[in-house]
Short mmCIF file of C-alpha atoms and ligand atoms in Angstrom, two decimals:
data_model
loop_
_atom_site.label_atom_id
_atom_site.label_comp_id
_atom_site.label_asym_id
_atom_site.label_seq_id
_atom_site.Cartn_x
_atom_site.Cartn_y
_atom_site.Cartn_z
CA MET S 114 -52.40 24.80 45.38
CA ALA S 115 -50.79 26.65 43.07
CA TYR S 116 -48.14 29.01 42.81
CA LYS S 117 -46.22 32.12 41.50
CA VAL S 118 -42.73 31.28 40.63
CA ALA S 119 -40.47 33.49 38.98
CA VAL S 120 -37.23 32.10 37.16
CA VAL S 121 -34.21 35.08 37.84
CA GLY S 122 -31.36 33.96 35.01
CA ALA S 123 -34.53 32.47 32.30
CA THR S 124 -32.10 33.59 29.68
CA GLY S 125 -29.53 31.14 30.63
CA VAL S 126 -28.51 27.19 30.18
CA VAL S 127 -30.27 27.15 33.90
CA GLY S 128 -32.92 29.12 34.07
CA ARG S 129 -34.01 27.84 30.66
CA GLU S 130 -33.67 24.48 32.09
CA MET S 131 -36.03 25.60 35.06
CA LEU S 132 -38.61 27.13 33.07
CA ASN S 133 -38.69 23.42 30.97
CA ILE S 134 -38.85 21.17 34.80
CA LEU S 135 -41.56 23.40 35.87
CA ALA S 136 -43.42 22.80 33.00
CA GLU S 137 -42.83 19.05 31.86
CA ARG S 138 -43.06 18.02 36.23
CA GLN S 139 -46.46 20.12 35.75
CA PHE S 140 -45.66 22.10 39.07
CA PRO S 141 -48.36 24.22 40.13
CA VAL S 142 -48.06 27.21 38.65
CA SER S 143 -50.31 29.83 38.99
CA GLU S 144 -48.00 32.45 36.88
CA ALA S 145 -44.54 32.16 36.42
CA VAL S 146 -42.48 35.57 35.49
CA ALA S 147 -38.86 35.05 33.40
CA LEU S 148 -36.32 37.62 34.72
CA ALA S 149 -32.82 38.71 33.95
CA SER S 150 -31.14 41.32 33.05
CA ARG S 151 -32.40 44.59 31.56
CA ARG S 152 -30.31 43.41 28.64
CA SER S 153 -33.07 40.75 28.17
CA VAL S 154 -36.51 42.28 28.35
CA GLY S 155 -38.48 41.67 26.25
CA ARG S 156 -36.75 38.62 24.96
CA ASP S 157 -39.03 35.25 24.69
CA ALA S 158 -38.86 32.13 27.04
CA SER S 159 -40.28 28.65 26.50
CA PHE S 160 -42.71 28.00 29.30
CA GLY S 161 -44.52 24.65 28.04
CA ASP S 162 -46.63 25.01 25.16
CA LYS S 163 -46.89 29.54 26.62
CA THR S 164 -44.48 32.12 25.66
CA LEU S 165 -42.33 34.30 28.02
CA LYS S 166 -41.73 37.99 27.87
CA VAL S 167 -38.34 38.37 29.54
CA LYS S 168 -38.78 41.13 32.10
CA ALA S 169 -36.13 42.85 34.45
CA LEU S 170 -35.14 41.33 38.19
CA GLU S 171 -34.03 45.01 39.21
CA ASP S 172 -37.59 46.61 37.87
CA PHE S 173 -39.64 43.51 38.93
CA ASP S 174 -41.43 43.36 42.40
CA PHE S 175 -41.43 39.92 44.33
CA THR S 176 -44.66 41.57 46.64
CA GLY S 177 -47.09 38.28 46.24
CA THR S 178 -44.36 35.79 44.57
CA ASP S 179 -44.16 32.58 46.14
CA ILE S 180 -41.15 30.77 44.60
CA CYS S 181 -37.94 32.48 43.08
CA LEU S 182 -35.55 30.15 41.78
CA MET S 183 -32.34 31.76 41.14
CA ALA S 184 -29.67 30.91 38.57
CA ALA S 185 -27.67 34.41 37.84
CA GLY S 186 -24.29 33.77 39.19
CA GLY S 187 -23.27 34.44 42.75
CA ALA S 188 -23.24 38.19 42.74
CA VAL S 189 -26.80 38.56 42.19
CA ALA S 190 -27.25 35.94 44.78
CA LYS S 191 -25.44 37.92 46.88
CA GLU S 192 -27.39 41.52 46.47
CA TRP S 193 -31.06 40.04 45.89
CA ALA S 194 -31.58 36.65 47.15
CA PRO S 195 -32.51 38.71 50.70
CA ARG S 196 -34.08 41.62 49.57
CA ILE S 197 -36.56 38.84 47.51
CA ALA S 198 -36.85 37.05 50.83
CA ALA S 199 -37.73 40.31 53.14
CA SER S 200 -41.04 40.62 50.30
CA GLY S 201 -42.20 36.71 51.59
CA CYS S 202 -40.73 34.92 48.20
CA VAL S 203 -38.53 32.06 49.57
CA VAL S 204 -35.65 31.91 46.60
CA ILE S 205 -33.84 28.69 45.98
CA ASP S 206 -30.04 29.64 44.59
CA ASN S 207 -28.39 27.80 42.33
CA SER S 208 -24.68 30.21 42.88
CA SER S 209 -22.54 29.50 45.20
CA PHE S 210 -22.87 32.02 47.19
CA TRP S 211 -25.17 31.40 49.86
CA ARG S 212 -24.04 27.51 50.20
CA MET S 213 -21.96 27.25 52.96
CA ASP S 214 -24.43 30.18 55.05
CA PRO S 215 -24.83 28.15 58.10
CA ASP S 216 -28.42 29.85 58.45
CA VAL S 217 -29.43 28.00 54.64
CA PRO S 218 -30.23 24.76 53.58
CA LEU S 219 -28.20 23.02 51.36
CA VAL S 220 -30.33 20.73 49.40
CA VAL S 221 -30.40 17.70 47.52
CA PRO S 222 -34.03 16.23 47.97
CA GLU S 223 -32.52 12.00 48.04
CA VAL S 224 -30.27 13.06 50.69
CA ASN S 225 -31.06 15.98 52.89
CA ALA S 226 -34.78 16.95 52.43
CA ALA S 227 -35.21 17.44 55.80
CA ASP S 228 -33.32 20.01 55.25
CA ILE S 229 -36.12 22.53 53.48
CA ALA S 230 -37.64 22.92 57.10
CA ARG S 231 -34.14 25.17 58.01
CA TYR S 232 -35.71 27.69 55.21
CA SER S 233 -37.33 30.08 57.14
CA ARG S 234 -34.26 30.99 58.69
CA LYS S 235 -33.08 32.88 55.92
CA GLY S 236 -36.12 32.42 53.01
CA ILE S 237 -33.16 31.35 51.06
CA ILE S 238 -32.93 27.34 49.98
CA ALA S 239 -28.90 27.47 48.24
CA ASN S 240 -28.57 23.86 45.15
CA PRO S 241 -25.11 22.94 45.37
CA ASN S 242 -22.50 22.73 43.02
CA CYS S 243 -23.36 20.14 39.98
CA SER S 244 -20.60 17.78 40.50
CA THR S 245 -21.64 17.57 44.41
CA ALA S 246 -25.09 16.98 43.23
CA GLN S 247 -24.88 13.94 40.98
CA LEU S 248 -22.18 12.42 43.32
CA VAL S 249 -23.92 12.52 46.83
CA VAL S 250 -26.52 11.14 45.43
CA ALA S 251 -24.35 8.41 44.22
CA LEU S 252 -22.90 8.26 47.71
CA LYS S 253 -26.14 8.00 49.94
CA PRO S 254 -26.95 5.21 49.57
CA LEU S 255 -23.63 3.01 50.11
CA HIS S 256 -22.63 5.38 52.82
CA ASP S 257 -25.63 3.91 54.79
CA ALA S 258 -24.74 0.87 54.16
CA ALA S 259 -21.43 1.24 55.00
CA HIS S 260 -20.40 4.15 56.06
CA ILE S 261 -18.01 6.16 54.07
CA THR S 262 -14.92 7.39 55.17
CA ARG S 263 -13.15 8.74 52.13
CA VAL S 264 -13.97 9.74 48.65
CA VAL S 265 -11.47 10.52 45.66
CA VAL S 266 -13.59 12.21 42.61
CA SER S 267 -12.00 13.15 39.32
CA THR S 268 -14.64 15.23 37.53
CA TYR S 269 -15.15 15.39 33.65
CA GLN S 270 -17.42 18.40 33.77
CA SER S 271 -18.65 19.99 30.51
CA THR S 272 -18.69 23.55 29.58
CA SER S 273 -22.39 23.88 29.76
CA GLY S 274 -20.91 23.76 33.70
CA ALA S 275 -19.86 27.67 32.50
CA GLY S 276 -22.55 29.21 31.10
CA ASN S 277 -24.07 30.09 27.72
CA GLU S 278 -20.17 31.10 26.82
CA GLY S 279 -19.08 28.32 27.95
CA MET S 280 -20.92 26.76 25.72
CA ASP S 281 -20.52 28.71 22.74
CA GLU S 282 -16.53 28.98 22.94
CA LEU S 283 -16.66 24.92 22.04
CA PHE S 284 -18.37 25.58 19.29
CA SER S 285 -17.10 28.50 17.96
CA GLN S 286 -13.42 26.83 18.44
CA THR S 287 -14.15 23.87 17.07
CA LYS S 288 -15.33 25.28 14.13
CA GLY S 289 -12.51 27.01 14.25
CA ILE S 290 -10.03 24.58 14.24
CA PHE S 291 -11.31 23.05 11.32
CA VAL S 292 -10.89 26.31 8.86
CA ASN S 293 -7.62 27.27 10.41
CA ASP S 294 -8.44 30.01 13.34
CA ALA S 295 -6.75 31.35 15.57
CA ILE S 296 -7.81 30.14 18.97
CA GLU S 297 -8.55 33.32 21.52
CA PRO S 298 -9.53 31.38 25.06
CA ARG S 299 -12.33 34.14 26.75
CA LYS S 300 -14.05 31.82 28.92
CA PHE S 301 -12.11 29.50 30.20
CA SER S 302 -8.19 29.73 30.38
CA LYS S 303 -6.88 27.43 27.23
CA GLN S 304 -8.21 25.65 24.45
CA ILE S 305 -11.46 24.20 25.48
CA ALA S 306 -11.80 22.14 21.99
CA PHE S 307 -10.38 18.69 21.09
CA ASN S 308 -8.40 19.67 25.08
CA VAL S 309 -9.49 18.94 28.99
CA ILE S 310 -8.47 22.04 31.24
CA PRO S 311 -7.99 20.75 34.77
CA HIS S 312 -8.50 24.00 36.64
CA ILE S 313 -12.44 25.37 37.03
CA ASP S 314 -12.92 28.22 39.24
CA VAL S 315 -9.84 29.99 40.77
CA PHE S 316 -6.93 28.71 42.95
CA MET S 317 -6.65 29.11 46.18
CA ASP S 318 -3.91 28.96 48.58
CA ASP S 319 -3.58 25.01 49.16
CA GLY S 320 -3.24 24.82 45.23
CA TYR S 321 -7.43 23.18 45.03
CA THR S 322 -9.38 25.32 42.71
CA LYS S 323 -12.47 26.15 44.19
CA GLU S 324 -14.56 24.02 42.08
CA GLU S 325 -12.58 21.06 44.09
CA TRP S 326 -12.99 23.24 47.51
CA LYS S 327 -16.96 22.84 47.27
CA MET S 328 -17.14 19.82 46.07
CA ASN S 329 -15.21 18.62 49.00
CA VAL S 330 -17.03 20.78 51.91
CA GLU S 331 -20.44 20.70 49.95
CA THR S 332 -20.70 16.94 50.18
CA ARG S 333 -19.82 16.86 53.78
CA LYS S 334 -22.61 19.75 54.72
CA ILE S 335 -24.87 17.88 52.67
CA LEU S 336 -24.31 14.06 53.43
CA ASP S 337 -21.68 13.99 56.92
CA LYS S 338 -19.14 16.71 57.47
CA THR S 339 -17.14 13.20 58.96
CA ILE S 340 -16.55 12.62 54.93
CA LYS S 341 -13.05 13.30 53.55
CA VAL S 342 -13.41 14.15 50.05
CA THR S 343 -10.54 15.09 47.55
CA ALA S 344 -11.65 16.08 44.35
CA THR S 345 -9.35 16.92 41.33
CA CYS S 346 -12.24 18.80 38.48
CA VAL S 347 -11.45 18.90 34.89
CA ARG S 348 -13.63 20.84 32.14
CA VAL S 349 -13.65 18.43 28.72
CA PRO S 350 -14.89 19.30 25.26
CA VAL S 351 -18.05 18.63 26.07
CA PHE S 352 -21.18 20.53 25.62
CA VAL S 353 -23.53 18.58 28.22
CA GLY S 354 -23.39 16.09 31.19
CA HIS S 355 -20.75 15.81 34.25
CA SER S 356 -18.93 13.12 34.72
CA GLU S 357 -17.20 11.56 37.71
CA ALA S 358 -14.24 9.09 38.29
CA VAL S 359 -15.44 8.41 41.91
CA THR S 360 -13.64 5.57 44.16
CA VAL S 361 -14.50 5.11 47.94
CA GLU S 362 -13.52 3.96 51.27
CA PHE S 363 -16.06 2.39 54.00
CA GLU S 364 -15.80 1.36 57.37
CA ARG S 365 -17.01 -2.30 56.32
CA PRO S 366 -16.41 -4.24 53.13
CA ILE S 367 -19.21 -3.60 50.46
CA SER S 368 -19.04 -5.76 47.94
CA ALA S 369 -19.08 -4.46 43.62
CA GLU S 370 -22.52 -6.76 44.12
CA GLU S 371 -24.33 -5.51 46.91
CA ALA S 372 -22.88 -2.19 45.45
CA ARG S 373 -25.14 -2.75 42.52
CA GLU S 374 -27.83 -3.85 44.78
CA LEU S 375 -27.70 -0.81 46.67
CA LEU S 376 -27.52 1.69 43.74
CA ARG S 377 -30.67 0.26 42.24
CA GLU S 378 -32.90 0.10 45.07
CA ALA S 379 -31.49 4.20 45.60
CA PRO S 380 -34.06 7.45 44.62
CA GLY S 381 -32.41 9.20 41.60
CA ILE S 382 -29.92 6.29 40.42
CA MET S 383 -30.38 4.02 37.28
CA VAL S 384 -27.42 1.76 37.48
CA VAL S 385 -25.91 0.71 33.72
CA ASP S 386 -23.45 -2.16 34.26
CA ALA S 387 -22.69 -4.19 32.08
CA ARG S 388 -19.08 -5.06 31.76
CA GLU S 389 -18.75 -5.37 27.79
CA PRO S 390 -17.83 -2.58 25.53
CA GLY S 391 -20.47 0.27 25.65
CA GLY S 392 -21.91 -1.08 29.22
CA TYR S 393 -21.59 2.13 30.57
CA ILE S 394 -23.26 5.56 30.09
CA THR S 395 -21.38 8.47 28.71
CA PRO S 396 -22.27 11.94 28.90
CA VAL S 397 -24.37 12.49 25.39
CA GLU S 398 -26.39 9.96 26.18
CA CYS S 399 -27.78 11.56 30.13
CA VAL S 400 -28.84 14.80 28.03
CA GLY S 401 -32.43 15.75 29.06
CA GLU S 402 -32.50 12.75 31.31
CA TYR S 403 -33.19 12.90 34.91
CA ALA S 404 -31.51 10.21 36.78
CA THR S 405 -27.84 10.25 38.12
CA TYR S 406 -26.25 7.26 35.85
CA VAL S 407 -24.21 5.15 38.03
CA SER S 408 -21.25 3.06 35.71
CA ARG S 409 -18.55 0.57 36.10
CA ILE S 410 -19.28 -0.28 39.69
CA ARG S 411 -16.32 -2.40 40.94
CA GLU S 412 -13.39 -3.52 44.52
CA ASP S 413 -10.85 -1.42 44.35
CA ALA S 414 -8.41 -3.98 46.22
CA THR S 415 -5.17 -1.02 46.64
CA VAL S 416 -6.75 0.16 49.53
CA GLU S 417 -8.54 -1.49 52.65
CA ASN S 418 -12.93 -1.90 51.82
CA GLY S 419 -12.17 0.41 49.08
CA LEU S 420 -15.43 0.54 45.37
CA SER S 421 -14.40 2.08 42.59
CA PHE S 422 -17.77 3.63 40.37
CA TRP S 423 -18.09 6.11 37.10
CA CYS S 424 -21.36 8.49 37.48
CA VAL S 425 -22.94 10.75 35.06
CA SER S 426 -25.76 12.87 35.00
CA ASP S 427 -26.94 16.49 32.90
CA ASN S 428 -25.61 18.91 35.01
CA LEU S 429 -28.32 21.86 33.82
CA ARG S 430 -30.71 18.98 35.33
CA LYS S 431 -29.48 17.08 38.36
CA GLY S 432 -27.15 19.60 39.21
CA ALA S 433 -29.03 22.41 38.52
CA ALA S 434 -32.63 22.98 37.59
CA LEU S 435 -34.33 19.52 38.42
CA ASN S 436 -32.66 19.46 41.71
CA ALA S 437 -34.23 23.27 42.48
CA VAL S 438 -37.65 22.43 41.40
CA GLN S 439 -37.70 18.75 43.42
CA ILE S 440 -37.05 21.14 46.41
CA ALA S 441 -39.68 23.51 45.10
CA GLU S 442 -41.86 20.50 45.48
CA ILE S 443 -41.31 19.89 48.34
CA LEU S 444 -40.80 23.11 49.78
CA GLY S 445 -44.75 23.48 48.45
CA ALA S 446 -46.08 20.47 49.61
CA ARG S 447 -44.49 20.36 53.09
CA TYR S 448 -44.07 23.88 54.02
CA LEU S 449 -46.18 26.83 52.02
CA LYS S 450 -49.85 24.78 51.51
CA LYS S 451 -50.68 27.96 49.71
CA ALA S 452 -54.49 27.46 48.08
CA ALA S 453 -54.87 28.60 44.63
N1 LIG K 648 -24.60 25.72 34.34
C1 LIG K 648 -24.88 24.55 35.24
O1 LIG K 648 -24.39 23.26 35.04
C2 LIG K 648 -24.65 24.91 36.59
C3 LIG K 648 -24.72 24.31 37.21
C4 LIG K 648 -24.89 24.39 38.84
C5 LIG K 648 -25.21 25.81 39.27
N2 LIG K 648 -24.80 26.98 38.00
C6 LIG K 648 -25.61 28.13 38.67
O2 LIG K 648 -26.80 28.75 38.11
C7 LIG K 648 -25.79 30.45 37.47
C8 LIG K 648 -26.39 30.98 36.50
O3 LIG K 648 -25.37 29.71 35.26
P1 LIG K 648 -25.67 29.00 33.85
O4 LIG K 648 -24.68 28.53 33.66
O5 LIG K 648 -27.51 29.08 33.94
O6 LIG K 648 -25.54 31.09 33.27
P2 LIG K 648 -25.72 31.50 31.95
O7 LIG K 648 -25.72 30.97 31.21
O8 LIG K 648 -23.73 32.28 31.72
O9 LIG K 648 -27.17 32.72 32.12
C9 LIG K 648 -27.28 33.62 33.21
C10 LIG K 648 -28.28 34.06 34.09
O10 LIG K 648 -27.53 35.23 34.76
C11 LIG K 648 -28.96 36.67 33.95
N3 LIG K 648 -28.09 37.55 34.56
C12 LIG K 648 -26.67 38.02 34.61
N4 LIG K 648 -26.84 38.67 35.36
C13 LIG K 648 -27.50 39.07 36.27
C14 LIG K 648 -28.25 40.54 36.50
N5 LIG K 648 -27.54 41.47 36.23
N6 LIG K 648 -29.62 40.83 36.84
C15 LIG K 648 -30.52 39.50 36.66
N7 LIG K 648 -30.68 38.85 36.01
C16 LIG K 648 -28.95 38.10 35.58
C17 LIG K 648 -28.08 36.73 32.64
O11 LIG K 648 -29.58 37.35 32.02
P3 LIG K 648 -28.69 38.41 30.58
O12 LIG K 648 -29.35 37.05 29.17
O13 LIG K 648 -29.76 39.05 31.33
O14 LIG K 648 -27.28 38.56 31.13
C18 LIG K 648 -28.61 35.14 32.54
O15 LIG K 648 -30.10 34.55 32.54
C19 LIG K 648 -24.32 30.35 38.19
O16 LIG K 648 -24.59 31.11 39.48
C20 LIG K 648 -24.21 28.91 38.30
O17 LIG K 648 -23.14 28.70 39.06
C21 LIG K 648 -24.98 26.83 36.98
#
């Protein structure tokens, strides 16, 4: 079995990781194609020990391509995903555009891999928001054991969550501050170097931001529509790795020790939880890793059946590229089954 795979957005932070992870996990690729905008035609994109020449999405004929991993934003996904799917190529999209479409499965394989079966409705599968992906991986085993009723989550999201431009802005502002350059926020609404910004994506009518809304509706679509979620999403001056402080309320009591054991056994999770200085994971330690790390597990005595923990993951990997490749692996193995 081997598949012709196209990566749209191959010059972006997520697209580059998609090519890395396809190679790293030895996904059965008969041919890999790197696509981006016309601006990037002819640029190099690494794929394992090979170098691909980037081609323009607009000029590419998807006939004969089996899987398209897309990481080029909502506008590109809106226009191109249906066109690519119509040529018989299954699209796994990272933007928010298709996530809440009832005919598009929104998938985190550790949680709802079976939903991939519904890919055939539109030929599109959606990847969740980076903060949602790591959250639901951690919530799933706890929900199965004690049924979650409510989640309160505060995020500490790295600048790579805003793509190449987000990382560049943190880098240039940090350097600039040491030489007294004027700070001119472009990608972010305020200075990001040595600061935190409680605002990601646009504001909604109820005062939440769209990033916070996404964490709410996506968690419910992937895990359980009865769970209540309230989120506060904050951008922090970290290059890669999203962190979350999570408090969960359950139907029945669950001790920190029971939660620790459940999480230790769960797929995709590493528990690092020694109650001593350094006995937890920080974002710089999760970069390049596949796991979602859970630390600081403790009972929350201020609510009935409450538990709090700290959760960290590489937003470009589990939050985006790794999750998409995991979906492609299941799609290939269970549904496409193409002979090499
Ligand atoms: N960063 C994360 O942690 C993360 C996590 C989950 C989901 N996502 C989603 O993944 C997508 C990509 O994000 P990113 O962070 O990788 O952004 P990025 O670093 O800014 O990269 C954007 C990519 O999209 C390409 N692109 C833009 N316009 C295009 C067009 N008209 N036709 C073809 N390609 C086009 C760019 O190509 P050029 O270089 O040619 O402009 C570039 O390869 C977004 O939808 C984002 O919401 C990101």
